[in-house]
XYZ file of C-alpha atoms in Angstrom:
471
model
C -52.826 -32.001 32.557
C -52.444 -34.290 35.555
C -49.302 -35.738 37.049
C -48.923 -39.384 37.902
C -46.067 -41.151 39.660
C -44.742 -43.992 37.514
C -42.536 -46.705 38.903
C -39.428 -44.971 37.634
C -40.160 -41.247 37.256
C -42.805 -38.534 37.128
C -44.531 -38.318 33.749
C -47.299 -36.107 32.406
C -50.611 -37.839 31.718
C -52.701 -36.030 29.068
C -56.436 -35.638 28.974
C -58.298 -38.274 26.991
C -59.200 -35.701 24.315
C -55.599 -34.554 23.894
C -54.370 -38.142 23.707
C -56.995 -38.909 21.050
C -55.732 -36.052 18.890
C -52.150 -37.258 19.163
C -53.062 -40.881 18.414
C -54.931 -39.713 15.304
C -51.838 -37.785 14.214
C -49.603 -40.801 14.788
C -51.998 -42.996 12.813
C -51.866 -40.633 9.834
C -48.061 -40.335 9.875
C -47.064 -43.942 10.638
C -45.208 -44.733 7.422
C -42.144 -46.921 7.043
C -43.177 -50.242 8.548
C -42.626 -51.232 12.184
C -39.242 -49.515 12.472
C -40.644 -46.172 11.342
C -43.803 -46.545 13.421
C -41.940 -47.411 16.616
C -39.590 -44.500 15.932
C -42.518 -42.120 15.492
C -44.184 -43.217 18.730
C -40.926 -42.994 20.668
C -40.176 -39.509 19.393
C -43.726 -38.268 20.022
C -44.657 -39.966 23.296
C -41.292 -40.220 25.074
C -39.187 -37.320 23.806
C -41.709 -34.632 22.854
C -44.813 -35.190 24.985
C -43.121 -37.065 27.863
C -46.327 -39.018 28.448
C -44.475 -42.253 29.138
C -41.029 -42.923 30.538
C -38.241 -44.532 28.565
C -38.263 -47.612 30.790
C -42.033 -48.077 30.475
C -41.872 -47.658 26.691
C -39.134 -50.269 26.321
C -40.892 -52.627 28.752
C -44.082 -52.437 26.674
C -42.156 -52.831 23.410
C -40.381 -55.938 24.692
C -43.703 -57.581 25.568
C -45.268 -56.659 22.209
C -42.315 -58.184 20.372
C -43.283 -61.560 21.839
C -46.809 -61.450 20.392
C -48.159 -62.499 17.002
C -49.474 -59.680 14.849
C -48.376 -56.081 14.206
C -46.150 -55.108 17.137
C -46.426 -51.358 16.473
C -50.223 -51.411 16.791
C -49.926 -53.526 19.921
C -47.450 -51.032 21.368
C -49.874 -48.171 20.681
C -52.672 -50.155 22.347
C -50.477 -50.951 25.362
C -49.471 -47.302 25.887
C -53.045 -46.101 25.396
C -54.167 -48.661 27.984
C -51.479 -47.494 30.427
C -52.688 -43.890 30.200
C -56.484 -44.266 30.043
C -57.428 -47.899 30.592
C -59.401 -49.990 28.124
C -60.946 -47.004 26.324
C -57.468 -45.524 25.881
C -56.166 -48.789 24.453
C -59.107 -49.073 22.066
C -58.723 -45.511 20.801
C -54.953 -45.761 20.415
C -55.088 -49.118 18.632
C -58.003 -48.191 16.362
C -56.615 -44.784 15.372
C -53.312 -46.433 14.569
C -54.913 -48.599 11.868
C -58.021 -46.671 10.749
C -56.252 -44.088 8.513
C -54.324 -46.851 6.763
C -57.457 -48.989 6.438
C -59.400 -46.140 4.809
C -56.511 -45.438 2.429
C -55.974 -49.099 1.486
C -59.704 -49.540 0.775
C -59.710 -46.401 -1.388
C -56.587 -47.505 -3.258
C -57.974 -51.024 -3.680
C -61.111 -49.510 -5.221
C -59.008 -47.516 -7.672
C -56.940 -50.608 -8.384
C -59.893 -52.800 -9.360
C -61.322 -50.005 -11.477
C -58.115 -48.995 -13.273
C -55.739 -51.977 -12.631
C -52.744 -49.677 -12.249
C -50.688 -49.102 -9.113
C -47.567 -47.639 -10.723
C -48.575 -44.027 -10.016
C -48.327 -44.678 -6.263
C -44.555 -44.949 -6.393
C -44.436 -41.353 -7.633
C -46.787 -40.063 -4.956
C -44.874 -41.595 -2.044
C -41.327 -41.608 -3.414
C -40.155 -38.804 -1.131
C -41.857 -40.144 1.980
C -39.763 -43.312 1.998
C -36.509 -41.355 2.003
C -37.713 -39.209 4.906
C -38.874 -42.216 6.892
C -35.434 -43.801 6.451
C -33.863 -40.787 8.192
C -36.430 -41.024 10.994
C -35.692 -44.728 11.446
C -31.941 -44.094 11.691
C -32.470 -41.425 14.340
C -34.788 -43.684 16.351
C -32.308 -46.552 16.128
C -29.506 -44.415 17.556
C -31.735 -43.058 20.315
C -33.077 -46.466 21.332
C -29.605 -48.011 21.258
C -28.240 -45.376 23.636
C -30.975 -46.034 26.159
C -31.648 -49.759 25.780
C -28.073 -51.040 25.715
C -27.095 -50.641 29.359
C -24.102 -52.945 29.534
C -21.763 -55.239 27.646
C -24.264 -58.112 27.798
C -26.935 -56.048 26.054
C -24.513 -55.051 23.300
C -23.728 -58.721 22.688
C -27.440 -59.598 22.568
C -28.181 -56.782 20.103
C -25.277 -57.780 17.855
C -26.183 -61.477 17.956
C -29.826 -60.703 17.146
C -28.864 -58.569 14.173
C -26.508 -61.201 12.774
C -29.056 -63.982 13.329
C -31.593 -62.072 11.236
C -29.321 -60.482 8.648
C -26.944 -63.370 7.969
C -28.684 -66.536 9.144
C -32.224 -65.420 8.315
C -33.507 -67.085 11.487
C -37.230 -66.820 12.267
C -38.018 -63.685 14.238
C -39.741 -65.492 17.166
C -36.701 -67.726 17.652
C -34.421 -64.696 17.996
C -36.708 -63.025 20.547
C -37.180 -66.204 22.612
C -33.432 -66.874 22.667
C -32.776 -63.305 23.818
C -35.303 -63.633 26.629
C -33.807 -66.957 27.703
C -30.326 -65.438 27.702
C -31.519 -62.596 29.928
C -33.114 -65.029 32.348
C -29.970 -67.156 32.555
C -27.759 -64.106 33.096
C -30.011 -62.885 35.892
C -29.924 -66.264 37.550
C -26.289 -67.217 37.102
C -24.523 -63.935 36.437
C -26.623 -61.199 37.993
C -23.835 -58.652 38.100
C -23.400 -58.815 34.334
C -26.899 -57.610 33.464
C -28.487 -54.303 34.243
C -32.170 -55.044 34.826
C -34.036 -52.640 37.138
C -35.578 -54.288 40.176
C -37.583 -53.129 43.140
C -38.411 -54.649 46.532
C -40.802 -57.555 46.273
C -43.997 -57.767 48.377
C -43.234 -59.370 51.725
C -46.788 -60.187 52.698
C -47.645 -63.746 51.674
C -51.361 -63.023 51.525
C -50.738 -60.138 49.109
C -48.617 -62.391 46.915
C -51.279 -65.080 46.850
C -53.982 -62.573 46.001
C -51.854 -61.203 43.175
C -51.303 -64.680 41.782
C -55.011 -65.521 41.914
C -56.063 -62.355 40.096
C -53.206 -62.697 37.630
C -54.549 -66.075 36.547
C -58.336 -65.612 36.772
C -58.851 -62.123 35.388
C -56.799 -62.544 32.181
C -58.687 -65.748 31.400
C -62.054 -63.986 31.701
C -60.838 -61.081 29.572
C -59.440 -63.543 27.042
C -62.758 -65.390 26.680
C -64.712 -62.125 26.365
C -62.487 -60.709 23.628
C -62.356 -63.979 21.722
C -66.168 -63.872 21.536
C -65.952 -60.281 20.273
C -63.284 -61.314 17.777
C -65.409 -64.082 16.263
C -68.716 -62.157 16.340
C -68.587 -61.165 12.606
C -69.437 -64.775 11.793
C -72.987 -63.762 12.698
C -72.925 -61.171 9.897
C -71.597 -63.771 7.516
C -74.383 -66.151 8.505
C -76.948 -63.411 7.855
C -75.686 -63.056 4.281
C -75.705 -66.746 3.527
C -76.662 -69.420 6.042
C -75.421 -72.844 4.910
C -76.155 -75.870 7.003
C -72.532 -76.156 8.073
C -70.998 -72.682 7.910
C -67.533 -73.643 9.079
C -67.115 -76.573 6.723
C -68.421 -74.751 3.677
C -66.566 -71.482 4.288
C -63.321 -73.377 4.677
C -63.826 -74.727 1.187
C -64.538 -71.223 -0.096
C -67.265 -72.559 -2.381
C -70.437 -71.121 -0.835
C -69.663 -68.053 1.241
C -66.472 -66.219 0.341
C -66.846 -63.838 3.286
C -66.849 -66.698 5.748
C -63.752 -68.122 4.061
C -62.001 -64.737 4.252
C -62.795 -64.286 7.930
C -61.807 -67.806 9.023
C -58.628 -67.833 6.945
C -57.357 -64.518 8.300
C -58.384 -65.435 11.832
C -55.993 -68.360 11.567
C -53.294 -66.094 10.106
C -53.676 -63.644 12.999
C -52.368 -66.101 15.576
C -49.302 -67.205 13.586
C -48.064 -63.881 12.147
C -44.864 -63.682 14.171
C -42.211 -61.493 12.620
C -44.467 -59.111 10.703
C -46.263 -59.233 7.390
C -43.378 -60.595 5.323
C -43.342 -63.757 7.423
C -46.752 -64.850 6.106
C -47.148 -63.054 2.773
C -45.827 -65.932 0.692
C -48.231 -68.391 2.329
C -51.175 -65.987 2.032
C -50.387 -65.417 -1.648
C -50.139 -69.151 -2.257
C -53.517 -69.897 -0.658
C -55.329 -66.814 -1.996
C -54.119 -67.426 -5.561
C -53.772 -71.194 -5.770
C -56.561 -72.493 -3.521
C -59.272 -69.836 -3.380
C -58.456 -67.953 -6.645
C -59.246 -64.642 -4.958
C -56.220 -63.059 -6.617
C -54.496 -63.458 -9.951
C -50.767 -64.252 -10.087
C -48.745 -61.106 -9.458
C -51.535 -59.178 -7.789
C -50.111 -59.850 -4.333
C -47.099 -57.726 -5.249
C -49.409 -54.921 -6.329
C -51.185 -55.159 -2.980
C -47.859 -55.027 -1.177
C -46.973 -51.864 -3.105
C -50.277 -50.320 -2.022
C -49.722 -51.277 1.629
C -46.155 -49.939 1.658
C -47.389 -46.508 0.576
C -50.095 -46.187 3.227
C -49.800 -45.318 6.921
C -50.254 -48.098 9.420
C -48.998 -51.707 9.624
C -47.789 -53.396 6.456
C -50.123 -56.285 7.263
C -52.887 -54.042 5.871
C -52.027 -55.808 2.621
C -54.359 -58.546 3.883
C -57.215 -56.042 3.558
C -56.323 -55.757 -0.129
C -56.681 -59.531 -0.421
C -60.028 -59.411 1.393
C -61.180 -56.567 -0.858
C -60.424 -58.461 -4.058
C -62.091 -61.600 -2.688
C -65.279 -59.705 -1.836
C -65.217 -57.634 -5.030
C -65.024 -60.700 -7.248
C -67.478 -62.783 -5.188
C -69.962 -60.223 -3.812
C -72.858 -62.705 -3.310
C -75.972 -60.454 -3.221
C -74.366 -56.991 -3.035
C -72.653 -54.546 -5.374
C -69.038 -55.500 -6.172
C -67.492 -52.425 -4.526
C -69.615 -52.926 -1.418
C -68.593 -56.584 -1.365
C -64.970 -55.489 -1.605
C -65.322 -53.109 1.332
C -66.998 -55.824 3.403
C -64.264 -58.308 2.532
C -61.592 -55.774 3.552
C -63.436 -55.104 6.813
C -63.596 -58.816 7.653
C -59.887 -59.232 6.910
C -59.029 -56.232 9.086
C -61.259 -57.381 11.957
C -59.838 -60.901 11.922
C -56.266 -59.571 11.750
C -56.253 -56.692 14.241
C -58.747 -57.567 16.981
C -56.415 -60.271 18.396
C -53.901 -57.505 19.127
C -56.382 -56.012 21.586
C -56.884 -59.459 23.105
C -53.163 -59.940 23.789
C -52.861 -56.495 25.386
C -56.021 -56.393 27.501
C -55.525 -59.960 28.731
C -51.758 -59.952 29.154
C -50.616 -56.373 29.827
C -52.079 -56.165 33.377
C -50.206 -59.339 34.268
C -46.989 -58.038 32.696
C -47.338 -54.734 34.564
C -47.801 -56.476 37.913
C -44.630 -58.433 37.256
C -42.532 -55.401 36.311
C -40.611 -55.736 39.582
C -39.999 -59.443 39.114
C -36.228 -59.782 38.695
C -36.317 -62.734 36.284
C -38.993 -61.196 34.051
C -37.289 -57.798 34.059
C -33.994 -59.403 33.061
C -35.656 -61.352 30.242
C -37.511 -58.309 28.925
C -34.419 -56.104 29.127
C -32.569 -58.690 27.024
C -35.467 -58.737 24.556
C -35.269 -54.938 24.432
C -31.596 -55.245 23.509
C -32.570 -57.759 20.825
C -35.139 -55.253 19.531
C -32.262 -52.868 18.798
C -30.758 -55.562 16.573
C -34.164 -56.215 15.004
C -34.699 -52.534 14.193
C -31.157 -52.312 12.790
C -31.983 -55.228 10.489
C -35.295 -53.632 9.465
C -33.625 -50.258 8.920
C -30.898 -51.795 6.774
C -33.408 -53.802 4.740
C -35.645 -50.746 4.329
C -32.705 -48.500 3.439
C -31.355 -50.864 0.792
C -34.748 -51.036 -0.921
C -35.239 -47.269 -0.753
C -31.812 -46.362 -2.146
C -31.348 -49.196 -4.638
C -33.625 -50.494 -7.352
C -32.158 -54.009 -7.248
C -31.263 -55.870 -4.056
C -30.379 -59.557 -3.941
C -28.754 -61.987 -1.525
C -25.243 -63.397 -1.649
C -24.695 -66.884 -0.224
C -21.611 -67.018 2.019
C -22.060 -70.595 3.159
C -24.350 -73.276 1.712
C -25.800 -76.519 2.989
C -25.188 -79.788 1.233
C -28.499 -79.337 -0.603
C -27.305 -76.090 -2.117
C -29.552 -73.927 0.059
C -27.753 -70.951 1.649
C -26.879 -71.394 5.314
C -25.342 -67.931 5.670
C -26.300 -65.131 3.267
C -26.607 -61.374 3.252
C -28.565 -58.790 1.333
C -26.401 -57.086 -1.260
C -27.467 -54.296 -3.629
C -26.566 -53.802 -7.246
C -24.517 -50.627 -6.856
C -25.334 -49.578 -10.408
C -29.014 -49.349 -9.410
C -28.371 -46.607 -6.814
C -31.167 -44.015 -6.873
C -29.288 -40.724 -6.595
C -32.484 -38.726 -6.084
C -33.567 -40.942 -3.173
C -30.084 -40.643 -1.641
C -30.244 -36.846 -1.933
C -33.677 -36.705 -0.323
C -32.507 -38.978 2.492
C -29.475 -36.738 3.102
C -31.629 -33.601 3.195
C -34.184 -35.221 5.532
C -31.376 -36.388 7.814
C -29.895 -32.880 7.852
C -33.270 -31.363 8.751
C -33.775 -33.925 11.487
C -30.317 -34.133 13.073
C -28.968 -30.625 12.500
C -32.000 -28.346 12.469
C -34.284 -30.482 14.705
C -37.222 -30.019 12.324
C -40.581 -31.512 13.249
C -41.858 -34.791 11.853
C -44.734 -33.242 9.884
C -42.486 -30.643 8.234
C -39.939 -33.252 7.177
C -42.566 -35.607 5.744
C -44.383 -32.768 3.951
C -41.162 -31.412 2.441
C -40.036 -34.860 1.317
C -43.413 -35.703 -0.221
C -43.476 -32.481 -2.259
C -39.832 -32.893 -3.264
C -40.480 -36.474 -4.321
C -43.398 -35.426 -6.499
C -41.349 -32.679 -8.151
C -38.393 -35.003 -8.806
C -40.588 -37.754 -10.244
C -42.494 -35.246 -12.359
C -39.257 -33.761 -13.701
C -37.843 -37.188 -14.567
C -41.051 -38.073 -16.418
C -41.060 -34.736 -18.299
C -37.464 -34.962 -19.528
C -37.657 -38.596 -20.611
């Protein structure tokens, strides 16, 4: 194992083979949505392996929070790129989504054959309770290290309240946090703790940096966009209409072209995670294209929530059903797999584009005082975001029924201020007990991630089986 000097401390850089093994493990264990996935990477890469420093991890996370698409996969790609260049980013990003993709395709196949997803809740009942404990621990650890002063505490609190009470769009919260950090650095520098380093004094070096920072990312961006859109050639090989774009947009001739183009458009507007676009995707997939039947989107969401990897893998379920029901000249199951592949490619390849084109520029500007202040404020906002995600996740794990209470309404009757509130009578005592045991194993006995997840999965199966037997 080699040693490399980072900007802030000495960290251990693993061999490419060792890193590949760890990324595969992370990909298989990344349950619980973005909060759980970020927690898992932080615990593994920062605390256990010490492959990346705390500051570098938070810097990368702050940048990924600004991007459309699954931020956890982008974070994995960024860290893999930091350690081993482009091949490291590719391996880290692909291994983060491949296990979940394989599982969602397998579950989608079972779904179309048996039309029943209820059994999945029994299989993964215990895992959700364990992931909740992991998320809580990660939240506490990140808060201790990311909140460096009073300003950061205010940003974190404001971000949480903006999401939890006002239900503001996620990108708005992040942009406001970054703007607040910039303004504090400029007008109240003593109030914000953003690490800085001496800036280059040589004007020629600065000019050369600026030139490369503009030209190279543009070339990388063009290259990866061509890679991203290359599956259209496969679609054309299956069915070559005179005007592919026009006809696939209508969904009438080539369903695979429609799937790919639709999810390509979704990939650049999916700020705030999967939930931000699920209602629109369901509306178009059911109402316009008729790929899904009413209610099937919820079944797909249940499948995606019980698989490792980003929740946005639910889009692969949509692509699978579209291809399965409109397979053109192939077997239905093969058409479903191809549709899922196109949805995954259109959704996840842009994440590599944002990292490979933007991360080098962000790294070169790490010592820029204004950027560092903005990103440190975004990092503080991330603490509020993860608190909101953890609370939302916890309420839905521990309670069967969760609604929203309007505290203040607009003149139209729409809630201006509201909060999630559970039906206390729907408390799941078994889930609460499993969460308490997982938290005890994690906080008191410092048990490993695999042991906690394995124990919780087995316990969940036994509890669900016992409840079914005695009914």
